[in-house]
Short mmCIF file of C-alpha atoms in Angstrom, two decimals:
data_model
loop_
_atom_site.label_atom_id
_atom_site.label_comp_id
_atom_site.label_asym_id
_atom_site.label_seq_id
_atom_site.Cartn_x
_atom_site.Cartn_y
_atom_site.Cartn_z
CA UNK A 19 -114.07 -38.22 -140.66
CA UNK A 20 -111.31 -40.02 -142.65
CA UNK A 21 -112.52 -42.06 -145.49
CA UNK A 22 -111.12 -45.57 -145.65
CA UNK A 23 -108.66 -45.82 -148.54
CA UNK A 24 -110.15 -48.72 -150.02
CA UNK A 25 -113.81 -49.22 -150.30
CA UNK A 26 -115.25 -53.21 -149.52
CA UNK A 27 -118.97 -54.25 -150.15
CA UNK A 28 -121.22 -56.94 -151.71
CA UNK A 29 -123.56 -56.37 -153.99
CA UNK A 30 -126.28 -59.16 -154.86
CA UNK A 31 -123.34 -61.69 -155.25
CA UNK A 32 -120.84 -59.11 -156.73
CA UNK A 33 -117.60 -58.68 -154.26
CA UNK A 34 -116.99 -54.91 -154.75
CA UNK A 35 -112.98 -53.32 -154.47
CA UNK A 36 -113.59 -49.35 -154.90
CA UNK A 37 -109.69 -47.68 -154.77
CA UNK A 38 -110.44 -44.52 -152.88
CA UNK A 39 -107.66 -42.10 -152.48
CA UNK A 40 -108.55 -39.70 -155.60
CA UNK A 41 -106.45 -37.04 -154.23
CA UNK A 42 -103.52 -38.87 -154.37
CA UNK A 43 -104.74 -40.74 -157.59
CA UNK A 44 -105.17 -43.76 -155.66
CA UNK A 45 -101.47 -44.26 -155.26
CA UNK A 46 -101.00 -47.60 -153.12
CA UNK A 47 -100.07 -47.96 -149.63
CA UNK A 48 -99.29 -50.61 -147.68
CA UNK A 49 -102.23 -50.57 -146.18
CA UNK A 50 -104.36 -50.65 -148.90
CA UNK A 51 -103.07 -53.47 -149.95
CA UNK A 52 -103.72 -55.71 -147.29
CA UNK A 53 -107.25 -54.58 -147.33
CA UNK A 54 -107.68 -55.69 -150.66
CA UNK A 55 -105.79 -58.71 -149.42
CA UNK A 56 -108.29 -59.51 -146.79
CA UNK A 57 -111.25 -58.66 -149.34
CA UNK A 58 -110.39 -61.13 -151.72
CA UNK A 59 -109.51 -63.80 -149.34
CA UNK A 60 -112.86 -63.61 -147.83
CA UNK A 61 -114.41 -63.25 -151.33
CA UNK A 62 -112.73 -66.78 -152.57
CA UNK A 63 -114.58 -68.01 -149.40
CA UNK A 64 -117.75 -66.91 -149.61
CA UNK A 65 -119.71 -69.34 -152.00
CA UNK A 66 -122.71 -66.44 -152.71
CA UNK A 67 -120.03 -64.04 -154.40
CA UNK A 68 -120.13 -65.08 -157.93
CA UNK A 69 -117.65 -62.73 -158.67
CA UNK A 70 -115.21 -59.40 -157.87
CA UNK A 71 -115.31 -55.95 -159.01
CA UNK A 72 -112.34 -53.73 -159.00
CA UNK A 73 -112.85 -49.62 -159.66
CA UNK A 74 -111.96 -46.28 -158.59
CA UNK A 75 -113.75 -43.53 -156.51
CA UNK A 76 -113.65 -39.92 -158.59
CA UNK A 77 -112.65 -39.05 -161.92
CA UNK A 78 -108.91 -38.66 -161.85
CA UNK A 79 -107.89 -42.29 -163.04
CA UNK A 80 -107.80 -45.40 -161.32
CA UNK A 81 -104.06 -45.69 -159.83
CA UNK A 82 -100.84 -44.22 -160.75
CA UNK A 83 -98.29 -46.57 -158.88
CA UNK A 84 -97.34 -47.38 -155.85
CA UNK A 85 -96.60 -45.20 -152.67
CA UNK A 86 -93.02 -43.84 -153.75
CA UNK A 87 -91.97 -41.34 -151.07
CA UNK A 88 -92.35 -44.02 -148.50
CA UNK A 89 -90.08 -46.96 -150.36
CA UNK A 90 -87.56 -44.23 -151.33
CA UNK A 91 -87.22 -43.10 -147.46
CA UNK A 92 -87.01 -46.70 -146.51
CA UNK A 93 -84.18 -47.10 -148.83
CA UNK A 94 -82.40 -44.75 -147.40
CA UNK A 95 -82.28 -46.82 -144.21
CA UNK A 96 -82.29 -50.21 -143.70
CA UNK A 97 -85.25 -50.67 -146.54
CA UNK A 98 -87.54 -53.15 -144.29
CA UNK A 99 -90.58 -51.34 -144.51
CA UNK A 100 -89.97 -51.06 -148.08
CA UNK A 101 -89.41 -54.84 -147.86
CA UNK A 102 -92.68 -55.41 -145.88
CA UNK A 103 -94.58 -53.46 -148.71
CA UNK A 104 -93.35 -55.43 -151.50
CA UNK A 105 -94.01 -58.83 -150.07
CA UNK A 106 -97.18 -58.23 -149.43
CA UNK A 107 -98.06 -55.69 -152.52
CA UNK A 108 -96.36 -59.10 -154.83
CA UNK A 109 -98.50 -61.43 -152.61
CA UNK A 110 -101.72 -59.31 -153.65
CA UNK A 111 -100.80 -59.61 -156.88
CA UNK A 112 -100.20 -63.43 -156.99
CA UNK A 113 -103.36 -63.93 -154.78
CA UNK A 114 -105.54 -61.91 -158.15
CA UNK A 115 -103.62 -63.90 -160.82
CA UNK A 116 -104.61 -67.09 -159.39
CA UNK A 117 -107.91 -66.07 -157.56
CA UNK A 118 -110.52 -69.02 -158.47
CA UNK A 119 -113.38 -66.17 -159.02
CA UNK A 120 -114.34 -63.75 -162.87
CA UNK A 121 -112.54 -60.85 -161.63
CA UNK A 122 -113.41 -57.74 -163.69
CA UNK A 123 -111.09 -54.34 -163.11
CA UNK A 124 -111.95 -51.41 -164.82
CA UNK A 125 -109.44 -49.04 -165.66
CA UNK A 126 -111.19 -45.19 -166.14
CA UNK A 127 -107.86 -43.36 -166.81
CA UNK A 128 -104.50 -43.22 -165.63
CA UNK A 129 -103.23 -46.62 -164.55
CA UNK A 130 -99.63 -46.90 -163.86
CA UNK A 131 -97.12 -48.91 -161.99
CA UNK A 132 -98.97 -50.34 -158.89
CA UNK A 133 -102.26 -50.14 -160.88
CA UNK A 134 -101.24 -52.26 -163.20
CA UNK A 135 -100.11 -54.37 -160.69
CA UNK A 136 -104.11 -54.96 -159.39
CA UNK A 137 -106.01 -54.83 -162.73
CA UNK A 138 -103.26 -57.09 -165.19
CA UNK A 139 -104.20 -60.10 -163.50
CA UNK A 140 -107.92 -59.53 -163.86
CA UNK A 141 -109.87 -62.12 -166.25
CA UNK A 142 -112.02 -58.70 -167.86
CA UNK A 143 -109.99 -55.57 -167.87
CA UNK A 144 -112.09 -52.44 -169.44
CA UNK A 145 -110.44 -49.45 -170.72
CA UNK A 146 -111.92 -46.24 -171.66
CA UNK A 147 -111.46 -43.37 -173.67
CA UNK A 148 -109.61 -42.05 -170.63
CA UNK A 149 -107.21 -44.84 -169.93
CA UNK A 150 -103.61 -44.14 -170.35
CA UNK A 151 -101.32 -47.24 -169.55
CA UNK A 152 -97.54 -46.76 -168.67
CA UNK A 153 -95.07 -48.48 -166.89
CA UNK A 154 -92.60 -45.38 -166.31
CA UNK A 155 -90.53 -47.01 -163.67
CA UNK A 156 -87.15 -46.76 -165.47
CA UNK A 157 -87.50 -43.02 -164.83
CA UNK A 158 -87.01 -43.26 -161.60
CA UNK A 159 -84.48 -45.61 -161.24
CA UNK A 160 -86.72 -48.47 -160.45
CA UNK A 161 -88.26 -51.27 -163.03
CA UNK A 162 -91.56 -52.86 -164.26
CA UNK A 163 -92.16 -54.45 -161.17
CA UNK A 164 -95.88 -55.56 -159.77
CA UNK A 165 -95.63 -58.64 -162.22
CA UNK A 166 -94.34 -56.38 -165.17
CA UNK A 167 -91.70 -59.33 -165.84
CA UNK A 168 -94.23 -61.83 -166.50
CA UNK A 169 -96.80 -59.44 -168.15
CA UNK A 170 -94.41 -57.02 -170.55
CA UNK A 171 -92.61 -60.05 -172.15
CA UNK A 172 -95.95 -61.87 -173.04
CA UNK A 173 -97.46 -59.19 -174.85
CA UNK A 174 -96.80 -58.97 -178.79
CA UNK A 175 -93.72 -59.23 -180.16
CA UNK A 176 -91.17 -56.73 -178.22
CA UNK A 177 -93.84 -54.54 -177.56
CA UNK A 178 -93.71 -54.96 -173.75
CA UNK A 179 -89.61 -54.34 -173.58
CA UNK A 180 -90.12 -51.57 -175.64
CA UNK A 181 -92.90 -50.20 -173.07
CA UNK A 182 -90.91 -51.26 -170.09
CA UNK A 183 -87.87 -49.50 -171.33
CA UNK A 184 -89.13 -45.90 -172.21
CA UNK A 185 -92.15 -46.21 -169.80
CA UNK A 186 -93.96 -44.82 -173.49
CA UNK A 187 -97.96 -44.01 -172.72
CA UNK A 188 -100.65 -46.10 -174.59
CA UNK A 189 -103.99 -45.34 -174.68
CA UNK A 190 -107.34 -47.58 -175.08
CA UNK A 191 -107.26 -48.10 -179.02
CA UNK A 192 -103.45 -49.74 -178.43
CA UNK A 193 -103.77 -51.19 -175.16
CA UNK A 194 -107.09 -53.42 -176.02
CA UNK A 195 -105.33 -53.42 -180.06
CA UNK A 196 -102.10 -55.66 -177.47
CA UNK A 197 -103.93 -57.33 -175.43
CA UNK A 198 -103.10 -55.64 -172.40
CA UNK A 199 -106.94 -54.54 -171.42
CA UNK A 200 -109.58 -57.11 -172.89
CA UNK A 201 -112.61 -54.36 -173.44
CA UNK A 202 -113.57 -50.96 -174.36
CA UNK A 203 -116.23 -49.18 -172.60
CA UNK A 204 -117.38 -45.61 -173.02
CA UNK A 205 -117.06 -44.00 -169.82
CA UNK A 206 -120.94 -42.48 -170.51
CA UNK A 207 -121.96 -46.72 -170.57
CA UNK A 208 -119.42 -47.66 -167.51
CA UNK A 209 -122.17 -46.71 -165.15
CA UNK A 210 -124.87 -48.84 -166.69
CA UNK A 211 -122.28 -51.52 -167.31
CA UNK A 212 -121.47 -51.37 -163.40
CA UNK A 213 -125.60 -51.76 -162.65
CA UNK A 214 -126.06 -54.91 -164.98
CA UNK A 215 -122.82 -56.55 -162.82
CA UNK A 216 -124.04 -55.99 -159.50
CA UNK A 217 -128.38 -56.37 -160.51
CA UNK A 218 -126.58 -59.94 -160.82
CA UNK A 219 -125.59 -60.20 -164.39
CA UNK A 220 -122.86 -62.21 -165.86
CA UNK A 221 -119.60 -60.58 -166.43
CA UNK A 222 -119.87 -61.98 -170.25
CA UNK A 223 -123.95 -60.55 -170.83
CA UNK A 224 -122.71 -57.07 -169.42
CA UNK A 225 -119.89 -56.75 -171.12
CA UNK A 226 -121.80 -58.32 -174.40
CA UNK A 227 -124.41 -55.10 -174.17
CA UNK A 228 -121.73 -52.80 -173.14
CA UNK A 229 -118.30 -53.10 -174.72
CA UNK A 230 -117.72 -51.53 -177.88
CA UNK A 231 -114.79 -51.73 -180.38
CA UNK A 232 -111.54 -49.28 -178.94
CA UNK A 233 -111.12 -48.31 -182.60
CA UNK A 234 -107.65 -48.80 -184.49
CA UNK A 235 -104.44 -48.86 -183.11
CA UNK A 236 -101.96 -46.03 -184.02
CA UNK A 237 -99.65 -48.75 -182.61
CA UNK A 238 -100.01 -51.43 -185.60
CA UNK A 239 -97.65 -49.08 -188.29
CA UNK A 240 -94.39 -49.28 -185.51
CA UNK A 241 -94.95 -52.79 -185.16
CA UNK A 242 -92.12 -54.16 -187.31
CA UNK A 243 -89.76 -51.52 -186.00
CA UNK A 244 -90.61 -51.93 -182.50
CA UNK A 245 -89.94 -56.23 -182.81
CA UNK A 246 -86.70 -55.78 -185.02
CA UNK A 247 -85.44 -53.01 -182.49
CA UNK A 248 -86.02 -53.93 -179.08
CA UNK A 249 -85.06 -57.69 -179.99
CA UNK A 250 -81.49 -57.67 -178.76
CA UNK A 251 -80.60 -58.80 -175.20
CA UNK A 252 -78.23 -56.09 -174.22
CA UNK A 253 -79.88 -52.28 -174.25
CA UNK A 254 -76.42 -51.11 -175.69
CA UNK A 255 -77.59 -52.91 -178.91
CA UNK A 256 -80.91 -51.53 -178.94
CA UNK A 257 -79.73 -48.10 -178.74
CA UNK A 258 -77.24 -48.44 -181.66
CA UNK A 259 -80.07 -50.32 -183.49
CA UNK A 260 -82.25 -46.79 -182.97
CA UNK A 261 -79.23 -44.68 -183.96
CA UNK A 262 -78.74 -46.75 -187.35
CA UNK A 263 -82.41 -46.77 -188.18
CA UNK A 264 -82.39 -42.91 -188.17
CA UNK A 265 -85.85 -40.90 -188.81
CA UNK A 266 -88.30 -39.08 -185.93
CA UNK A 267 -89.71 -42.09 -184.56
CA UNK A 268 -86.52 -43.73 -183.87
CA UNK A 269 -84.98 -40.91 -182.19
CA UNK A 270 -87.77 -40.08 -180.11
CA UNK A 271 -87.34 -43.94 -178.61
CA UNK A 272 -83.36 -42.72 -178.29
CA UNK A 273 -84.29 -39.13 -176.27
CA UNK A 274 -86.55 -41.29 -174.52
CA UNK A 275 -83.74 -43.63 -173.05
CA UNK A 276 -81.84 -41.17 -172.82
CA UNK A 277 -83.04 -39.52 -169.81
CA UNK A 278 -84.03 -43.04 -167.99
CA UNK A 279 -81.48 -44.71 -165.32
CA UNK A 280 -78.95 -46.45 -167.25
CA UNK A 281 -78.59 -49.10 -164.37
CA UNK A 282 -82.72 -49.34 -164.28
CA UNK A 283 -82.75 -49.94 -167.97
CA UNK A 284 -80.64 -52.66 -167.78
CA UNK A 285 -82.13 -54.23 -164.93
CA UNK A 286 -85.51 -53.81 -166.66
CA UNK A 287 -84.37 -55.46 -170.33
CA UNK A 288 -82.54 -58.25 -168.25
CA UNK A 289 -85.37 -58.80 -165.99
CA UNK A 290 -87.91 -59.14 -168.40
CA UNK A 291 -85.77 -61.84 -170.52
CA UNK A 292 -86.01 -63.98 -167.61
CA UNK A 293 -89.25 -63.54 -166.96
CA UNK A 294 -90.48 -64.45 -169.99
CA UNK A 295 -88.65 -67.79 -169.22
CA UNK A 296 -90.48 -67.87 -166.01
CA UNK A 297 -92.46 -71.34 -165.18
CA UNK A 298 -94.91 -69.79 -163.66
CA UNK A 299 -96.44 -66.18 -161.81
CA UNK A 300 -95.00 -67.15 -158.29
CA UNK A 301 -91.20 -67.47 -160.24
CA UNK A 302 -91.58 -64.19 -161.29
CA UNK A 303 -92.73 -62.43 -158.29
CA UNK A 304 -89.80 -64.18 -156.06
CA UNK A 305 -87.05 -62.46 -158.83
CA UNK A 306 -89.10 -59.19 -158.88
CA UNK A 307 -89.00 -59.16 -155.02
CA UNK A 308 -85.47 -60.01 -154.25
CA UNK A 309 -84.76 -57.20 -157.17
CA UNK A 310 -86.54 -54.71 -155.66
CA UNK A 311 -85.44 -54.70 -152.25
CA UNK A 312 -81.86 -54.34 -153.39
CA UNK A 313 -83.34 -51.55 -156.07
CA UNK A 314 -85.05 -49.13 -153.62
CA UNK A 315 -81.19 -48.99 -151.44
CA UNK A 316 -79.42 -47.90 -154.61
CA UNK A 317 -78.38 -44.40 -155.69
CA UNK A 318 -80.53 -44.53 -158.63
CA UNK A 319 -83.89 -44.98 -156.99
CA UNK A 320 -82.96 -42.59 -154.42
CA UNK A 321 -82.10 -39.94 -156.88
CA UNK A 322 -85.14 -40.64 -159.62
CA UNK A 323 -87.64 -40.04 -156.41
CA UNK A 324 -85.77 -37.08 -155.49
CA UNK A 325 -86.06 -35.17 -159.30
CA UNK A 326 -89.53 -36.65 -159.94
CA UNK A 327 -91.16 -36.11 -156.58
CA UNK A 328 -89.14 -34.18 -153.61
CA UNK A 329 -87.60 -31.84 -155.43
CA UNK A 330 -89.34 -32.15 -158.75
CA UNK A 331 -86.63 -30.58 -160.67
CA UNK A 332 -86.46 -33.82 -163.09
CA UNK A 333 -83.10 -33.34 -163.65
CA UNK A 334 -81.57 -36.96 -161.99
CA UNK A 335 -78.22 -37.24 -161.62
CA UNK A 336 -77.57 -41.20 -162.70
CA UNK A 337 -74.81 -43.51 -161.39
CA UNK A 338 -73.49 -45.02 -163.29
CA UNK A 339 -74.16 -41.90 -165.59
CA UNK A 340 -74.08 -44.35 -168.83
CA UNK A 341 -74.71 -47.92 -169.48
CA UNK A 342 -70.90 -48.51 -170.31
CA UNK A 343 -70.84 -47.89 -165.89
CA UNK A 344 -73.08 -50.26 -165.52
CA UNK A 345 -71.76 -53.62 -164.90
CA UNK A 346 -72.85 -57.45 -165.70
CA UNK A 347 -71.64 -58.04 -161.87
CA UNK A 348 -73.70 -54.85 -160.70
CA UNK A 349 -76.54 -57.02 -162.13
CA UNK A 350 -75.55 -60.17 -161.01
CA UNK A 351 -75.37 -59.18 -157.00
CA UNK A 352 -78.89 -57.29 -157.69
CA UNK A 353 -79.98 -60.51 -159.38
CA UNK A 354 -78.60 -63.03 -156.55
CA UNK A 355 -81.41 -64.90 -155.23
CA UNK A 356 -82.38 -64.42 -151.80
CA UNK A 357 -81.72 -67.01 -148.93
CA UNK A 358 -84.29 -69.20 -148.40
CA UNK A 359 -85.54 -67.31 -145.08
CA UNK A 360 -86.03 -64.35 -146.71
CA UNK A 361 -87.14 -65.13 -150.02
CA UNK A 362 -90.84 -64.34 -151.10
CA UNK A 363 -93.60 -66.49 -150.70
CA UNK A 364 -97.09 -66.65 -151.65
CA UNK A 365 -99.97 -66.91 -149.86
CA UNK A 366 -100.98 -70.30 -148.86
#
């Protein structure tokens, strides 16, 4: 017997999410999202549900993107099941950033890409001492999409261009030290923690016994470098910013751009300036959509999935092969906003 890829209960007024593909490190599919769709519609409904929990089956980590082979074999064609997944992945995510319930996601290791997508929007997100937090999508020719352009550009400083740029992996002590999870939790207290929610608890009283201080933030000392550095508008300047600031740190940010999609990187830096202009969620997730449909047809995408996940020889072949190739009207006719019949919408 197939399990069902997403787990949906109540418990004593608790509306319960459980991600449950650990083989595939709970990777979502289209599919899975509407189920969590159709959970959380029917949990805004129901007056007894007090509020939602969102976890992971197994021990691997709670999701590490989105379902990749499928968009990139999409984009090969026509793209309209690729299409079809991001409307309704972005509608998901709009539907948890306004949803008028606590919801409380916790993140037990590796979240990524489409993770982030369903635990940023949470009012409590928990990490643990196994949470690792990226954004790698410039590695594959894609960008920080799932809300990443209303998300990166909100945290501290530059800290969420630098993250969105070399797709660098945080753990708890920097990730609660942002701002981007509100809670540590030990994963030996995450069980108990769990009981006291569904026995009927508060979110606030569990988390008041439970969470625990993540500890400092190796993060806080690259601060200043990270916000003078990743402060320009054009990733041309940031790069000759890192080349003129010399030392380790600096040119491990340079190797690490250096192996990302020059055309994704600049779709990523301009993206997230104009999302941090955004008026509001729904804003963002129209751009992101309308950018990511045209994204998953070009060479780029097509190539990062092939080194990082067909072939897995991580050795992509860019085009444009350096950000000099890459145009301002290359972005502007990936940036064109969509005709009205085919733009993204929210739910109503």
């Amino acid at each position: 017997m197939i399990e069902a890829p997403v787990l949906v209960r109540v418990e004593n007024g608790v509306g319960r999410i459980t991600l449950n593909r650990p083989g595939a490190l709970h990777a979502l599919t289209h599919r899975m999202c509407l189920i969590i769709t159709a959970a959380l519609r029917d949990f805004a409904n129901d007056p007894a549900i007090g509020c939602v929990l969102i976890d992971h089956a197994g021990e691997r980590g709670f999701c590490a993107g989105g379902d990749i082979r499928m968009l990139a074999e999409s984009g090969a064609g026509d793209g309209e099941a690729a299409k079809g997944f991001f409307f309704d992945e972005y509608r998901l995510n709009h539907l948890m950033f306004v949803f008028p319930k606590p919801m409380v996601a916790v993140v037990d290791g590796v979240v990524m890409g489409g993770g982030v997508g369903v635990s940023d929007p949470a009012k409590y997100r928990i990490a643990t001492e196994h949470t690792t937090y990226a954004m790698p999508e410039t590695g594959i020719g894609l960008f920080p999409d799932v809300g990443g352009g209303w998300f990166l550009p909100r945290l501290p400083g530059q800290t969420g261009v630098w993250l969105g740029l070399t797709g660098a992996r945080l753990k708890s002590a920097d990730t609660v030290g942002l701002g981007v999870h509100t809670h540590f939790i030990s994963s030996t207290s995450l069980d108990a923690f769990k009981a006291d929610l569904l026995s009927g608890e508060s979110p606030q009283a569990a988390l008041a016994r439970h969470a625990e201080p993540a500890g400092p933030s190796p993060l806080i000392d690259r601060r200043e470098a990270i916000d003078r550095l990743f402060a320009f508008n054009a990733v041309e300047d940031i790069v000759a910013a890192l080349q003129a600031e010399g030392g380790d740190w600096a040119q491990a940010q340079l190797a690490a751009l250096k192996i990302k999609s020059p055309q994704a990187l600049k779709v990523t830096l301009r993206l997230l300036r104009q999302g941090a202009k955004a008026a509001s969620f729904a804003e963002n997730m129209a751009l992101e959509y309308a950018l990511a449909g045209r994204v998953v047809r070009t060479h780029d995408f097509q190539e990062g999935v092939r080194a990082a996940i067909i072939d897995k020889d991580h050795a992509p072949r860019w085009s444009p092969a350096d950000l000099a190739g890459v145009t301002p009207q290359a972005l502007d006719a990936l940036f064109a906003p969509l005709p009205a019949d085919q733009a993204w919408t929210p739910l109503a």
